[in-house]
Each structure stands twice: as structure tokens, then as C-alpha cells.
């Protein structure tokens, strides 16, 4: 592994794009097309993490060639899924996410409290190194599912009592599905 000096931003961007490694195995070819393949920078980071970070700190730039105070390019589009009650796509740097919300009524009984429900599902299968067909949820997807649920519930953004249609009869379940098309390393921000 050769560590290349980082004189200027353009050189860092050039190095990052020149050092991409093609992944050609049959099981990962699909995920390699969707997700970022490992780079030389990833190899250096794994072998020399402290040196890797200090090189960038000394040059005043981040590993992706942004200045410390420079934000990632961000775009947001609403209404991208026609069959959802609400949807959006977010591109944050190299991370791309599509989220959709559907509202489903359900029956309640007088014996239960009868509040509405929130159901969150984060799917990162397209970014799984084992391929989308691995059939297992990654730790990252489970952690993000928990983070999104706790954020929506803990911040009072979605008070479940407001989802009651009629006490003891019916309420709404809010189903939020989040699909990562690409994880550029900032999934929690997206």
C-alpha cells in the first residue's frame, strides 16, 4: 500500500477516483454496481487508520476531498413513489435513499389503549457486500431502524394518540419504509 501525499483538493479527488477496485465475483457484481466498491483509501484506512486520518487533518481536508466546513451535496425530491401516501428521495453526497409512508387502518378493542402504531423498516440489502439476495438484515439496517423509530417517537414528531380514528374501534398504523440505494458512509444523516 502506498500513501500518496495530499497537496490539494483536486489531487485527493483524482486519487480517490483512480484507486477504485472492480469487484467481479458473481455474488457481489449486483451490489458493486449499486454501492461504492472498496478503494485504495479504504485499504490504507484499514491498515494505518491513525496515519490515514492525520494525513487529511494536516492538509485541512476530509478523506472525500471536502474542506472541513464544506457540506456534502444534498438533494431532496418529494412524491417519488406513486403508491405511497407520502414519499421522498434524498441524495446526500454519495448516499441515496428512498422512503415511503403508507397509512393502514386497524381495529382496536375497548380493553386496549387503542393508540395508533408506528412501523419502521430500513432496508440496506442493495448495499450488502453479500448481495441483496443474502436474505438477512445487516446490523447497520437494524441500528438505523431503531434510530428512526426512537427519533420519531422520542421527539414527539408522531404522537400515537393522534392516530386514533375512534377510541376502542379503529386507529391508523403508519408504515415507514426506507430503502438505501447506495451508502456513501453517512447513512444516519440521510
Short mmCIF file of N, CA and C in Angstrom, two decimals:
data_model
loop_
_atom_site.label_atom_id
_atom_site.label_comp_id
_atom_site.label_asym_id
_atom_site.label_seq_id
_atom_site.Cartn_x
_atom_site.Cartn_y
_atom_site.Cartn_z
N UNK A 1 0.86 -1.18 0.00
CA UNK A 1 0.00 0.00 0.00
C UNK A 1 0.89 1.22 0.00
N UNK A 2 0.61 2.14 -0.88
CA UNK A 2 1.39 3.36 -0.99
C UNK A 2 0.50 4.53 -0.58
N UNK A 3 0.94 5.32 0.38
CA UNK A 3 0.20 6.50 0.81
C UNK A 3 0.64 7.67 -0.06
N UNK A 4 -0.29 8.28 -0.74
CA UNK A 4 0.01 9.38 -1.65
C UNK A 4 -0.17 10.69 -0.91
N UNK A 5 0.73 11.64 -1.11
CA UNK A 5 0.61 12.96 -0.49
C UNK A 5 -0.64 13.67 -0.96
N UNK A 6 -1.10 14.62 -0.18
CA UNK A 6 -2.38 15.26 -0.46
C UNK A 6 -2.26 16.75 -0.70
N UNK A 7 -1.45 17.23 -1.54
CA UNK A 7 -1.26 18.67 -1.69
C UNK A 7 -2.52 19.48 -1.80
N UNK A 8 -3.42 19.14 -2.69
CA UNK A 8 -4.60 19.96 -2.94
C UNK A 8 -5.83 19.11 -3.12
N UNK A 9 -6.95 19.75 -3.08
CA UNK A 9 -8.25 19.07 -3.18
C UNK A 9 -8.40 18.25 -4.45
N UNK A 10 -8.01 18.82 -5.57
CA UNK A 10 -8.17 18.12 -6.84
C UNK A 10 -7.37 16.83 -6.86
N UNK A 11 -6.17 16.87 -6.31
CA UNK A 11 -5.32 15.67 -6.27
C UNK A 11 -5.99 14.59 -5.43
N UNK A 12 -6.62 14.97 -4.32
CA UNK A 12 -7.30 13.98 -3.47
C UNK A 12 -8.48 13.37 -4.21
N UNK A 13 -9.24 14.19 -4.91
CA UNK A 13 -10.38 13.66 -5.69
C UNK A 13 -9.89 12.73 -6.79
N UNK A 14 -8.81 13.13 -7.46
CA UNK A 14 -8.25 12.31 -8.53
C UNK A 14 -7.78 10.97 -7.99
N UNK A 15 -7.10 10.99 -6.86
CA UNK A 15 -6.59 9.76 -6.26
C UNK A 15 -7.75 8.84 -5.88
N UNK A 16 -8.80 9.42 -5.30
CA UNK A 16 -9.95 8.62 -4.89
C UNK A 16 -10.58 7.93 -6.09
N UNK A 17 -10.73 8.64 -7.22
CA UNK A 17 -11.38 8.04 -8.38
C UNK A 17 -10.46 7.07 -9.10
N UNK A 18 -9.14 7.30 -9.10
CA UNK A 18 -8.21 6.40 -9.77
C UNK A 18 -8.04 5.08 -9.05
N UNK A 19 -8.28 5.07 -7.73
CA UNK A 19 -7.95 3.89 -6.95
C UNK A 19 -9.12 2.95 -6.71
N UNK A 20 -10.23 3.11 -7.42
CA UNK A 20 -11.35 2.21 -7.22
C UNK A 20 -10.99 0.81 -7.69
N UNK A 21 -11.47 -0.20 -6.97
CA UNK A 21 -11.20 -1.59 -7.28
C UNK A 21 -12.48 -2.20 -7.82
N UNK A 22 -12.38 -2.88 -8.95
CA UNK A 22 -13.55 -3.55 -9.52
C UNK A 22 -13.82 -4.84 -8.74
N UNK A 23 -15.07 -5.10 -8.46
CA UNK A 23 -15.47 -6.34 -7.80
C UNK A 23 -16.16 -7.18 -8.85
N UNK A 24 -15.62 -8.34 -9.15
CA UNK A 24 -16.12 -9.11 -10.27
C UNK A 24 -16.75 -10.44 -9.89
N UNK A 25 -16.79 -10.80 -8.62
CA UNK A 25 -17.37 -12.10 -8.29
C UNK A 25 -18.86 -12.07 -8.58
N UNK A 26 -19.39 -13.22 -8.91
CA UNK A 26 -20.79 -13.32 -9.31
C UNK A 26 -21.73 -12.85 -8.21
N UNK A 27 -21.43 -13.18 -6.94
CA UNK A 27 -22.34 -12.84 -5.85
C UNK A 27 -22.35 -11.35 -5.55
N UNK A 28 -21.24 -10.62 -5.80
CA UNK A 28 -21.27 -9.21 -5.48
C UNK A 28 -21.40 -8.30 -6.68
N UNK A 29 -21.48 -8.81 -7.86
CA UNK A 29 -21.49 -7.92 -9.01
C UNK A 29 -22.68 -6.98 -8.98
N UNK A 30 -23.82 -7.43 -8.51
CA UNK A 30 -25.00 -6.57 -8.45
C UNK A 30 -24.81 -5.46 -7.42
N UNK A 31 -24.29 -5.80 -6.21
CA UNK A 31 -24.11 -4.77 -5.20
C UNK A 31 -22.98 -3.83 -5.58
N UNK A 32 -21.98 -4.31 -6.33
CA UNK A 32 -20.89 -3.43 -6.73
C UNK A 32 -21.39 -2.36 -7.69
N UNK A 33 -22.39 -2.68 -8.49
CA UNK A 33 -22.95 -1.69 -9.40
C UNK A 33 -23.70 -0.62 -8.64
N UNK A 34 -24.33 -0.97 -7.52
CA UNK A 34 -25.16 -0.04 -6.78
C UNK A 34 -24.36 0.68 -5.71
N UNK A 35 -23.47 -0.02 -4.99
CA UNK A 35 -22.72 0.54 -3.88
C UNK A 35 -21.30 0.87 -4.32
N UNK A 36 -20.63 1.68 -3.53
CA UNK A 36 -19.27 2.03 -3.86
C UNK A 36 -18.35 0.86 -3.59
N UNK A 37 -17.51 0.48 -4.56
CA UNK A 37 -16.55 -0.60 -4.31
C UNK A 37 -15.45 -0.11 -3.39
N UNK A 38 -14.71 -1.01 -2.77
CA UNK A 38 -13.59 -0.59 -1.91
C UNK A 38 -12.59 0.21 -2.73
N UNK A 39 -11.94 1.16 -2.09
CA UNK A 39 -10.94 1.99 -2.76
C UNK A 39 -9.60 1.80 -2.09
N UNK A 40 -8.56 2.35 -2.69
CA UNK A 40 -7.24 2.33 -2.10
C UNK A 40 -7.28 3.04 -0.75
N UNK A 41 -8.08 4.10 -0.68
CA UNK A 41 -8.22 4.83 0.58
C UNK A 41 -8.77 3.91 1.67
N UNK A 42 -9.72 3.01 1.31
CA UNK A 42 -10.26 2.06 2.28
C UNK A 42 -9.17 1.13 2.79
N UNK A 43 -8.28 0.68 1.88
CA UNK A 43 -7.19 -0.22 2.27
C UNK A 43 -6.23 0.49 3.22
N UNK A 44 -5.86 1.73 2.90
CA UNK A 44 -4.95 2.48 3.76
C UNK A 44 -5.59 2.71 5.12
N UNK A 45 -6.88 3.05 5.12
CA UNK A 45 -7.60 3.30 6.38
C UNK A 45 -7.59 2.05 7.25
N UNK A 46 -7.76 0.88 6.65
CA UNK A 46 -7.79 -0.37 7.41
C UNK A 46 -6.42 -0.71 7.99
N UNK A 47 -5.36 -0.39 7.24
CA UNK A 47 -4.01 -0.75 7.68
C UNK A 47 -3.41 0.31 8.59
N UNK A 48 -3.60 1.57 8.26
CA UNK A 48 -3.00 2.68 9.00
C UNK A 48 -4.04 3.73 9.37
N UNK A 49 -5.04 3.39 10.18
CA UNK A 49 -6.12 4.35 10.42
C UNK A 49 -5.66 5.68 11.01
N UNK A 50 -4.77 5.66 11.96
CA UNK A 50 -4.33 6.90 12.59
C UNK A 50 -3.56 7.76 11.58
N UNK A 51 -2.63 7.15 10.88
CA UNK A 51 -1.86 7.87 9.87
C UNK A 51 -2.78 8.41 8.77
N UNK A 52 -3.73 7.60 8.39
CA UNK A 52 -4.70 7.98 7.35
C UNK A 52 -5.42 9.27 7.73
N UNK A 53 -5.96 9.32 8.93
CA UNK A 53 -6.71 10.49 9.38
C UNK A 53 -5.81 11.71 9.57
N UNK A 54 -4.64 11.50 10.15
CA UNK A 54 -3.73 12.64 10.39
C UNK A 54 -3.24 13.26 9.09
N UNK A 55 -3.08 12.46 8.05
CA UNK A 55 -2.68 12.99 6.75
C UNK A 55 -3.71 14.00 6.26
N UNK A 56 -4.97 13.67 6.39
CA UNK A 56 -6.02 14.59 5.95
C UNK A 56 -6.13 15.79 6.87
N UNK A 57 -6.02 15.58 8.17
CA UNK A 57 -6.10 16.69 9.13
C UNK A 57 -4.99 17.69 8.85
N UNK A 58 -3.78 17.19 8.60
CA UNK A 58 -2.65 18.08 8.31
C UNK A 58 -2.88 18.91 7.06
N UNK A 59 -3.58 18.35 6.09
CA UNK A 59 -3.85 19.05 4.83
C UNK A 59 -5.11 19.90 4.89
N UNK A 60 -5.92 19.77 5.96
CA UNK A 60 -7.12 20.58 6.12
C UNK A 60 -8.29 20.15 5.26
N UNK A 61 -8.30 18.89 4.85
CA UNK A 61 -9.42 18.38 4.07
C UNK A 61 -9.88 17.05 4.64
N UNK A 62 -11.07 16.64 4.23
CA UNK A 62 -11.62 15.34 4.63
C UNK A 62 -11.20 14.27 3.63
N UNK A 63 -11.34 13.00 3.99
CA UNK A 63 -10.97 11.92 3.06
C UNK A 63 -11.70 11.97 1.72
N UNK A 64 -12.86 12.58 1.66
CA UNK A 64 -13.57 12.67 0.37
C UNK A 64 -13.26 13.98 -0.36
N UNK A 65 -12.21 14.67 0.08
CA UNK A 65 -11.67 15.88 -0.55
C UNK A 65 -12.45 17.15 -0.24
N UNK A 66 -13.44 17.11 0.65
CA UNK A 66 -14.14 18.32 1.06
C UNK A 66 -13.33 19.03 2.14
N UNK A 67 -13.45 20.35 2.19
CA UNK A 67 -12.86 21.11 3.29
C UNK A 67 -13.62 20.76 4.56
N UNK A 68 -13.03 21.01 5.71
CA UNK A 68 -13.66 20.64 6.98
C UNK A 68 -15.06 21.23 7.14
N UNK A 69 -15.25 22.47 6.72
CA UNK A 69 -16.54 23.14 6.90
C UNK A 69 -17.45 23.03 5.68
N UNK A 70 -17.04 22.27 4.67
CA UNK A 70 -17.83 22.13 3.44
C UNK A 70 -18.81 20.98 3.60
N UNK A 71 -20.08 21.23 3.29
CA UNK A 71 -21.09 20.18 3.42
C UNK A 71 -21.16 19.34 2.15
N UNK A 72 -21.79 18.18 2.28
CA UNK A 72 -21.99 17.32 1.12
C UNK A 72 -23.10 17.90 0.23
N UNK A 73 -23.04 17.59 -1.05
CA UNK A 73 -24.09 17.99 -1.97
C UNK A 73 -25.37 17.26 -1.55
N UNK A 74 -26.47 18.00 -1.45
CA UNK A 74 -27.72 17.42 -0.97
C UNK A 74 -28.86 17.75 -1.92
N UNK A 75 -29.69 16.74 -2.19
CA UNK A 75 -30.92 16.99 -2.95
C UNK A 75 -32.06 16.18 -2.33
N UNK A 76 -33.24 16.75 -2.39
CA UNK A 76 -34.44 16.13 -1.84
C UNK A 76 -35.57 16.26 -2.86
N UNK A 77 -36.24 15.16 -3.12
CA UNK A 77 -37.39 15.17 -4.02
C UNK A 77 -38.56 14.52 -3.30
N UNK A 78 -39.71 15.15 -3.37
CA UNK A 78 -40.92 14.61 -2.73
C UNK A 78 -41.80 13.94 -3.77
N UNK A 79 -42.65 13.02 -3.29
CA UNK A 79 -43.62 12.38 -4.16
C UNK A 79 -43.02 11.44 -5.19
N UNK A 80 -41.98 10.71 -4.83
CA UNK A 80 -41.30 9.85 -5.80
C UNK A 80 -41.91 8.46 -5.93
N UNK A 81 -42.75 8.06 -4.97
CA UNK A 81 -43.40 6.75 -5.03
C UNK A 81 -44.90 6.98 -5.14
N UNK A 82 -45.47 6.65 -6.28
CA UNK A 82 -46.88 6.98 -6.54
C UNK A 82 -47.86 6.18 -5.68
N UNK A 83 -47.49 4.99 -5.24
CA UNK A 83 -48.41 4.16 -4.46
C UNK A 83 -48.33 4.42 -2.95
N UNK A 84 -47.45 5.30 -2.52
CA UNK A 84 -47.33 5.61 -1.10
C UNK A 84 -48.16 6.84 -0.77
N UNK A 85 -48.56 6.95 0.50
CA UNK A 85 -49.30 8.14 0.94
C UNK A 85 -48.39 9.36 1.02
N UNK A 86 -47.11 9.12 1.15
CA UNK A 86 -46.10 10.17 1.15
C UNK A 86 -44.76 9.52 0.86
N UNK A 87 -43.88 10.23 0.15
CA UNK A 87 -42.58 9.64 -0.16
C UNK A 87 -41.59 10.74 -0.49
N UNK A 88 -40.31 10.36 -0.43
CA UNK A 88 -39.24 11.30 -0.78
C UNK A 88 -37.99 10.49 -1.10
N UNK A 89 -37.11 11.12 -1.86
CA UNK A 89 -35.78 10.55 -2.07
C UNK A 89 -34.78 11.61 -1.64
N UNK A 90 -33.68 11.14 -1.06
CA UNK A 90 -32.63 12.02 -0.58
C UNK A 90 -31.31 11.54 -1.14
N UNK A 91 -30.55 12.46 -1.69
CA UNK A 91 -29.17 12.20 -2.07
C UNK A 91 -28.33 13.09 -1.19
N UNK A 92 -27.45 12.50 -0.41
CA UNK A 92 -26.57 13.23 0.49
C UNK A 92 -25.16 12.75 0.21
N UNK A 93 -24.43 13.52 -0.55
CA UNK A 93 -23.12 13.05 -1.00
C UNK A 93 -23.32 11.84 -1.88
N UNK A 94 -22.66 10.74 -1.54
CA UNK A 94 -22.78 9.50 -2.32
C UNK A 94 -23.82 8.55 -1.74
N UNK A 95 -24.61 9.01 -0.78
CA UNK A 95 -25.66 8.19 -0.19
C UNK A 95 -27.00 8.54 -0.84
N UNK A 96 -27.73 7.50 -1.27
CA UNK A 96 -29.04 7.70 -1.90
C UNK A 96 -30.07 6.84 -1.18
N UNK A 97 -31.19 7.48 -0.81
CA UNK A 97 -32.24 6.82 -0.03
C UNK A 97 -33.60 7.17 -0.62
N UNK A 98 -34.50 6.20 -0.63
CA UNK A 98 -35.90 6.44 -0.98
C UNK A 98 -36.73 5.98 0.20
N UNK A 99 -37.68 6.82 0.63
CA UNK A 99 -38.54 6.47 1.75
C UNK A 99 -39.99 6.67 1.36
N UNK A 100 -40.84 5.77 1.84
CA UNK A 100 -42.27 5.88 1.58
C UNK A 100 -43.06 5.63 2.85
N UNK A 101 -44.18 6.31 2.97
CA UNK A 101 -45.07 6.16 4.13
C UNK A 101 -46.43 5.73 3.61
N UNK A 102 -46.99 4.70 4.26
CA UNK A 102 -48.37 4.31 3.98
C UNK A 102 -49.13 4.30 5.29
N UNK A 103 -50.41 4.59 5.21
CA UNK A 103 -51.29 4.58 6.38
C UNK A 103 -52.26 3.42 6.22
N UNK A 104 -52.30 2.57 7.24
CA UNK A 104 -53.14 1.38 7.20
C UNK A 104 -54.05 1.40 8.43
N UNK A 105 -55.37 1.34 8.24
CA UNK A 105 -56.26 1.31 9.41
C UNK A 105 -56.25 -0.09 10.04
N UNK A 106 -56.43 -0.13 11.35
CA UNK A 106 -56.57 -1.41 12.04
C UNK A 106 -57.62 -1.26 13.13
N UNK A 107 -58.19 -2.38 13.53
CA UNK A 107 -59.24 -2.34 14.56
C UNK A 107 -58.62 -2.48 15.94
N UNK A 108 -59.24 -1.82 16.89
CA UNK A 108 -58.81 -1.90 18.29
C UNK A 108 -60.01 -2.35 19.12
N UNK A 109 -59.76 -2.65 20.37
CA UNK A 109 -60.86 -3.02 21.26
C UNK A 109 -60.90 -2.04 22.42
N UNK A 110 -62.00 -2.03 23.13
CA UNK A 110 -62.13 -1.14 24.28
C UNK A 110 -61.17 -1.50 25.39
N UNK A 111 -60.73 -2.77 25.45
CA UNK A 111 -59.85 -3.21 26.52
C UNK A 111 -58.40 -2.74 26.33
N UNK A 112 -58.03 -2.37 25.12
CA UNK A 112 -56.67 -1.86 24.90
C UNK A 112 -56.70 -0.35 24.76
N UNK A 113 -55.54 0.25 24.92
CA UNK A 113 -55.47 1.71 24.86
C UNK A 113 -55.95 2.25 23.51
N UNK A 114 -55.58 1.55 22.42
CA UNK A 114 -56.11 1.92 21.12
C UNK A 114 -55.38 3.01 20.38
N UNK A 115 -54.15 3.37 20.83
CA UNK A 115 -53.37 4.36 20.10
C UNK A 115 -52.97 3.80 18.74
N UNK A 116 -52.54 4.68 17.88
CA UNK A 116 -52.03 4.25 16.58
C UNK A 116 -50.69 3.56 16.75
N UNK A 117 -50.12 3.13 15.64
CA UNK A 117 -48.85 2.41 15.67
C UNK A 117 -47.89 3.02 14.66
N UNK A 118 -46.60 2.84 14.94
CA UNK A 118 -45.56 3.21 14.00
C UNK A 118 -44.76 1.96 13.70
N UNK A 119 -44.56 1.68 12.43
CA UNK A 119 -43.77 0.54 11.98
C UNK A 119 -42.69 1.08 11.04
N UNK A 120 -41.42 0.86 11.40
CA UNK A 120 -40.31 1.35 10.59
C UNK A 120 -39.51 0.17 10.09
N UNK A 121 -39.16 0.21 8.82
CA UNK A 121 -38.33 -0.83 8.20
C UNK A 121 -37.26 -0.14 7.37
N UNK A 122 -36.00 -0.36 7.70
CA UNK A 122 -34.88 0.17 6.92
C UNK A 122 -34.27 -1.00 6.17
N UNK A 123 -34.15 -0.86 4.87
CA UNK A 123 -33.63 -1.93 4.01
C UNK A 123 -32.33 -1.45 3.36
N UNK A 124 -31.23 -2.12 3.71
CA UNK A 124 -29.94 -1.79 3.13
C UNK A 124 -29.40 -2.96 2.30
N UNK A 125 -30.29 -3.85 1.88
CA UNK A 125 -29.86 -5.05 1.15
C UNK A 125 -29.10 -4.72 -0.11
N UNK A 126 -29.44 -3.64 -0.79
CA UNK A 126 -28.73 -3.28 -2.02
C UNK A 126 -27.27 -2.94 -1.75
N UNK A 127 -26.94 -2.59 -0.51
CA UNK A 127 -25.58 -2.23 -0.15
C UNK A 127 -24.87 -3.32 0.65
N UNK A 128 -25.49 -4.48 0.75
CA UNK A 128 -24.90 -5.61 1.48
C UNK A 128 -23.80 -6.22 0.62
N UNK A 129 -22.57 -6.35 1.15
CA UNK A 129 -21.49 -6.93 0.36
C UNK A 129 -21.79 -8.36 -0.10
N UNK A 130 -22.68 -9.05 0.58
CA UNK A 130 -23.05 -10.41 0.19
C UNK A 130 -24.12 -10.41 -0.89
N UNK A 131 -24.59 -9.24 -1.25
CA UNK A 131 -25.61 -9.12 -2.29
C UNK A 131 -26.99 -9.02 -1.71
N UNK A 132 -27.92 -8.44 -2.46
CA UNK A 132 -29.29 -8.26 -1.99
C UNK A 132 -30.00 -9.56 -1.66
N UNK A 133 -29.55 -10.67 -2.22
CA UNK A 133 -30.24 -11.93 -2.01
C UNK A 133 -29.78 -12.64 -0.74
N UNK A 134 -28.96 -12.01 0.08
CA UNK A 134 -28.46 -12.68 1.28
C UNK A 134 -29.59 -13.00 2.26
N UNK A 135 -30.69 -12.24 2.18
CA UNK A 135 -31.86 -12.53 2.99
C UNK A 135 -31.73 -12.20 4.46
N UNK A 136 -30.71 -11.49 4.85
CA UNK A 136 -30.54 -11.14 6.26
C UNK A 136 -30.46 -9.62 6.41
N UNK A 137 -30.89 -9.15 7.55
CA UNK A 137 -30.80 -7.72 7.82
C UNK A 137 -29.42 -7.43 8.39
N UNK A 138 -28.80 -6.39 7.92
CA UNK A 138 -27.49 -6.02 8.43
C UNK A 138 -27.64 -5.33 9.78
N UNK A 139 -26.55 -5.32 10.53
CA UNK A 139 -26.55 -4.61 11.81
C UNK A 139 -26.82 -3.14 11.59
N UNK A 140 -26.28 -2.59 10.50
CA UNK A 140 -26.50 -1.17 10.20
C UNK A 140 -27.98 -0.89 9.96
N UNK A 141 -28.67 -1.77 9.23
CA UNK A 141 -30.10 -1.57 8.97
C UNK A 141 -30.90 -1.65 10.26
N UNK A 142 -30.56 -2.60 11.12
CA UNK A 142 -31.27 -2.71 12.40
C UNK A 142 -31.02 -1.49 13.28
N UNK A 143 -29.78 -1.01 13.29
CA UNK A 143 -29.46 0.18 14.09
C UNK A 143 -30.19 1.41 13.56
N UNK A 144 -30.25 1.56 12.24
CA UNK A 144 -30.96 2.70 11.66
C UNK A 144 -32.47 2.61 11.87
N UNK A 145 -33.02 1.39 11.83
CA UNK A 145 -34.44 1.21 12.13
C UNK A 145 -34.74 1.72 13.54
N UNK A 146 -33.90 1.32 14.48
CA UNK A 146 -34.07 1.76 15.87
C UNK A 146 -33.91 3.27 16.00
N UNK A 147 -32.90 3.84 15.34
CA UNK A 147 -32.65 5.28 15.39
C UNK A 147 -33.84 6.07 14.85
N UNK A 148 -34.37 5.66 13.71
CA UNK A 148 -35.51 6.38 13.11
C UNK A 148 -36.73 6.28 14.01
N UNK A 149 -37.02 5.08 14.52
CA UNK A 149 -38.18 4.90 15.41
C UNK A 149 -38.07 5.76 16.66
N UNK A 150 -36.90 5.70 17.30
CA UNK A 150 -36.70 6.46 18.53
C UNK A 150 -36.75 7.96 18.27
N UNK A 151 -36.24 8.40 17.14
CA UNK A 151 -36.27 9.82 16.80
C UNK A 151 -37.70 10.30 16.61
N UNK A 152 -38.48 9.55 15.83
CA UNK A 152 -39.86 9.95 15.57
C UNK A 152 -40.71 9.92 16.84
N UNK A 153 -40.51 8.90 17.66
CA UNK A 153 -41.31 8.77 18.88
C UNK A 153 -40.80 9.68 20.00
N UNK A 154 -39.50 9.72 20.18
CA UNK A 154 -38.92 10.48 21.29
C UNK A 154 -39.05 11.98 21.13
N UNK A 155 -39.03 12.46 19.91
CA UNK A 155 -39.11 13.90 19.67
C UNK A 155 -40.55 14.39 19.62
N UNK A 156 -41.50 13.49 19.76
CA UNK A 156 -42.90 13.88 19.70
C UNK A 156 -43.37 14.24 18.31
N UNK A 157 -42.64 13.84 17.31
CA UNK A 157 -42.99 14.15 15.92
C UNK A 157 -44.25 13.40 15.51
N UNK A 158 -44.42 12.20 16.05
CA UNK A 158 -45.56 11.38 15.69
C UNK A 158 -46.26 10.89 16.96
N UNK A 159 -47.13 11.71 17.56
CA UNK A 159 -47.85 11.27 18.75
C UNK A 159 -48.90 10.22 18.37
N UNK A 160 -48.73 9.02 18.89
CA UNK A 160 -49.59 7.90 18.51
C UNK A 160 -51.06 8.12 18.87
N UNK A 161 -51.32 8.89 19.90
CA UNK A 161 -52.72 9.16 20.28
C UNK A 161 -53.46 9.98 19.21
N UNK A 162 -52.73 10.69 18.38
CA UNK A 162 -53.36 11.47 17.30
C UNK A 162 -53.76 10.59 16.11
N UNK A 163 -53.37 9.31 16.16
CA UNK A 163 -53.69 8.38 15.08
C UNK A 163 -54.96 7.58 15.37
N UNK A 164 -55.64 7.89 16.47
CA UNK A 164 -56.89 7.20 16.80
C UNK A 164 -58.00 7.71 15.89
N UNK A 165 -58.68 6.78 15.23
CA UNK A 165 -59.82 7.14 14.41
C UNK A 165 -61.04 7.26 15.32
N UNK A 166 -61.31 6.21 16.10
CA UNK A 166 -62.37 6.23 17.11
C UNK A 166 -61.91 5.31 18.24
N UNK A 167 -61.85 5.88 19.45
CA UNK A 167 -61.35 5.15 20.62
C UNK A 167 -62.06 3.80 20.76
N UNK A 168 -61.26 2.74 20.88
CA UNK A 168 -61.82 1.41 21.07
C UNK A 168 -62.37 0.78 19.81
N UNK A 169 -62.24 1.46 18.68
CA UNK A 169 -62.77 0.93 17.42
C UNK A 169 -61.67 0.80 16.35
N UNK A 170 -61.01 1.90 16.03
CA UNK A 170 -60.02 1.87 14.96
C UNK A 170 -58.95 2.94 15.15
N UNK A 171 -57.79 2.66 14.58
CA UNK A 171 -56.68 3.62 14.59
C UNK A 171 -55.85 3.39 13.33
N UNK A 172 -54.90 4.29 13.11
CA UNK A 172 -54.02 4.20 11.95
C UNK A 172 -52.67 3.61 12.35
N UNK A 173 -52.11 2.80 11.47
CA UNK A 173 -50.72 2.38 11.59
C UNK A 173 -49.94 3.11 10.50
N UNK A 174 -48.88 3.79 10.92
CA UNK A 174 -48.01 4.48 9.97
C UNK A 174 -46.85 3.53 9.67
N UNK A 175 -46.74 3.14 8.40
CA UNK A 175 -45.66 2.24 7.98
C UNK A 175 -44.66 3.06 7.17
N UNK A 176 -43.45 3.15 7.70
CA UNK A 176 -42.37 3.89 7.05
C UNK A 176 -41.35 2.89 6.53
N UNK A 177 -41.14 2.88 5.23
CA UNK A 177 -40.15 2.01 4.61
C UNK A 177 -39.04 2.86 4.02
N UNK A 178 -37.81 2.56 4.40
CA UNK A 178 -36.65 3.31 3.94
C UNK A 178 -35.73 2.35 3.20
N UNK A 179 -35.42 2.67 1.94
CA UNK A 179 -34.58 1.82 1.11
C UNK A 179 -33.31 2.56 0.71
N UNK A 180 -32.17 2.00 1.08
CA UNK A 180 -30.89 2.58 0.69
C UNK A 180 -30.49 2.02 -0.66
N UNK A 181 -30.27 2.91 -1.61
CA UNK A 181 -29.80 2.51 -2.93
C UNK A 181 -28.28 2.51 -2.96
N UNK A 182 -27.70 3.36 -2.11
CA UNK A 182 -26.25 3.48 -2.03
C UNK A 182 -25.91 4.07 -0.68
N UNK A 183 -24.88 3.54 -0.03
CA UNK A 183 -24.43 4.07 1.25
C UNK A 183 -23.02 4.62 1.08
N UNK A 184 -22.93 5.93 1.04
CA UNK A 184 -21.64 6.59 0.89
C UNK A 184 -20.98 6.89 2.22
N UNK A 185 -21.42 6.22 3.29
CA UNK A 185 -20.78 6.38 4.59
C UNK A 185 -21.50 7.33 5.53
N UNK A 186 -22.60 7.88 5.14
CA UNK A 186 -23.33 8.81 6.00
C UNK A 186 -24.82 8.45 6.06
N UNK A 187 -25.09 7.17 6.24
CA UNK A 187 -26.46 6.68 6.22
C UNK A 187 -27.34 7.32 7.30
N UNK A 188 -26.80 7.48 8.49
CA UNK A 188 -27.62 8.06 9.58
C UNK A 188 -28.01 9.50 9.28
N UNK A 189 -27.18 10.22 8.57
CA UNK A 189 -27.51 11.62 8.21
C UNK A 189 -28.61 11.68 7.17
N UNK A 190 -28.61 10.73 6.25
CA UNK A 190 -29.61 10.74 5.17
C UNK A 190 -30.97 10.38 5.71
#
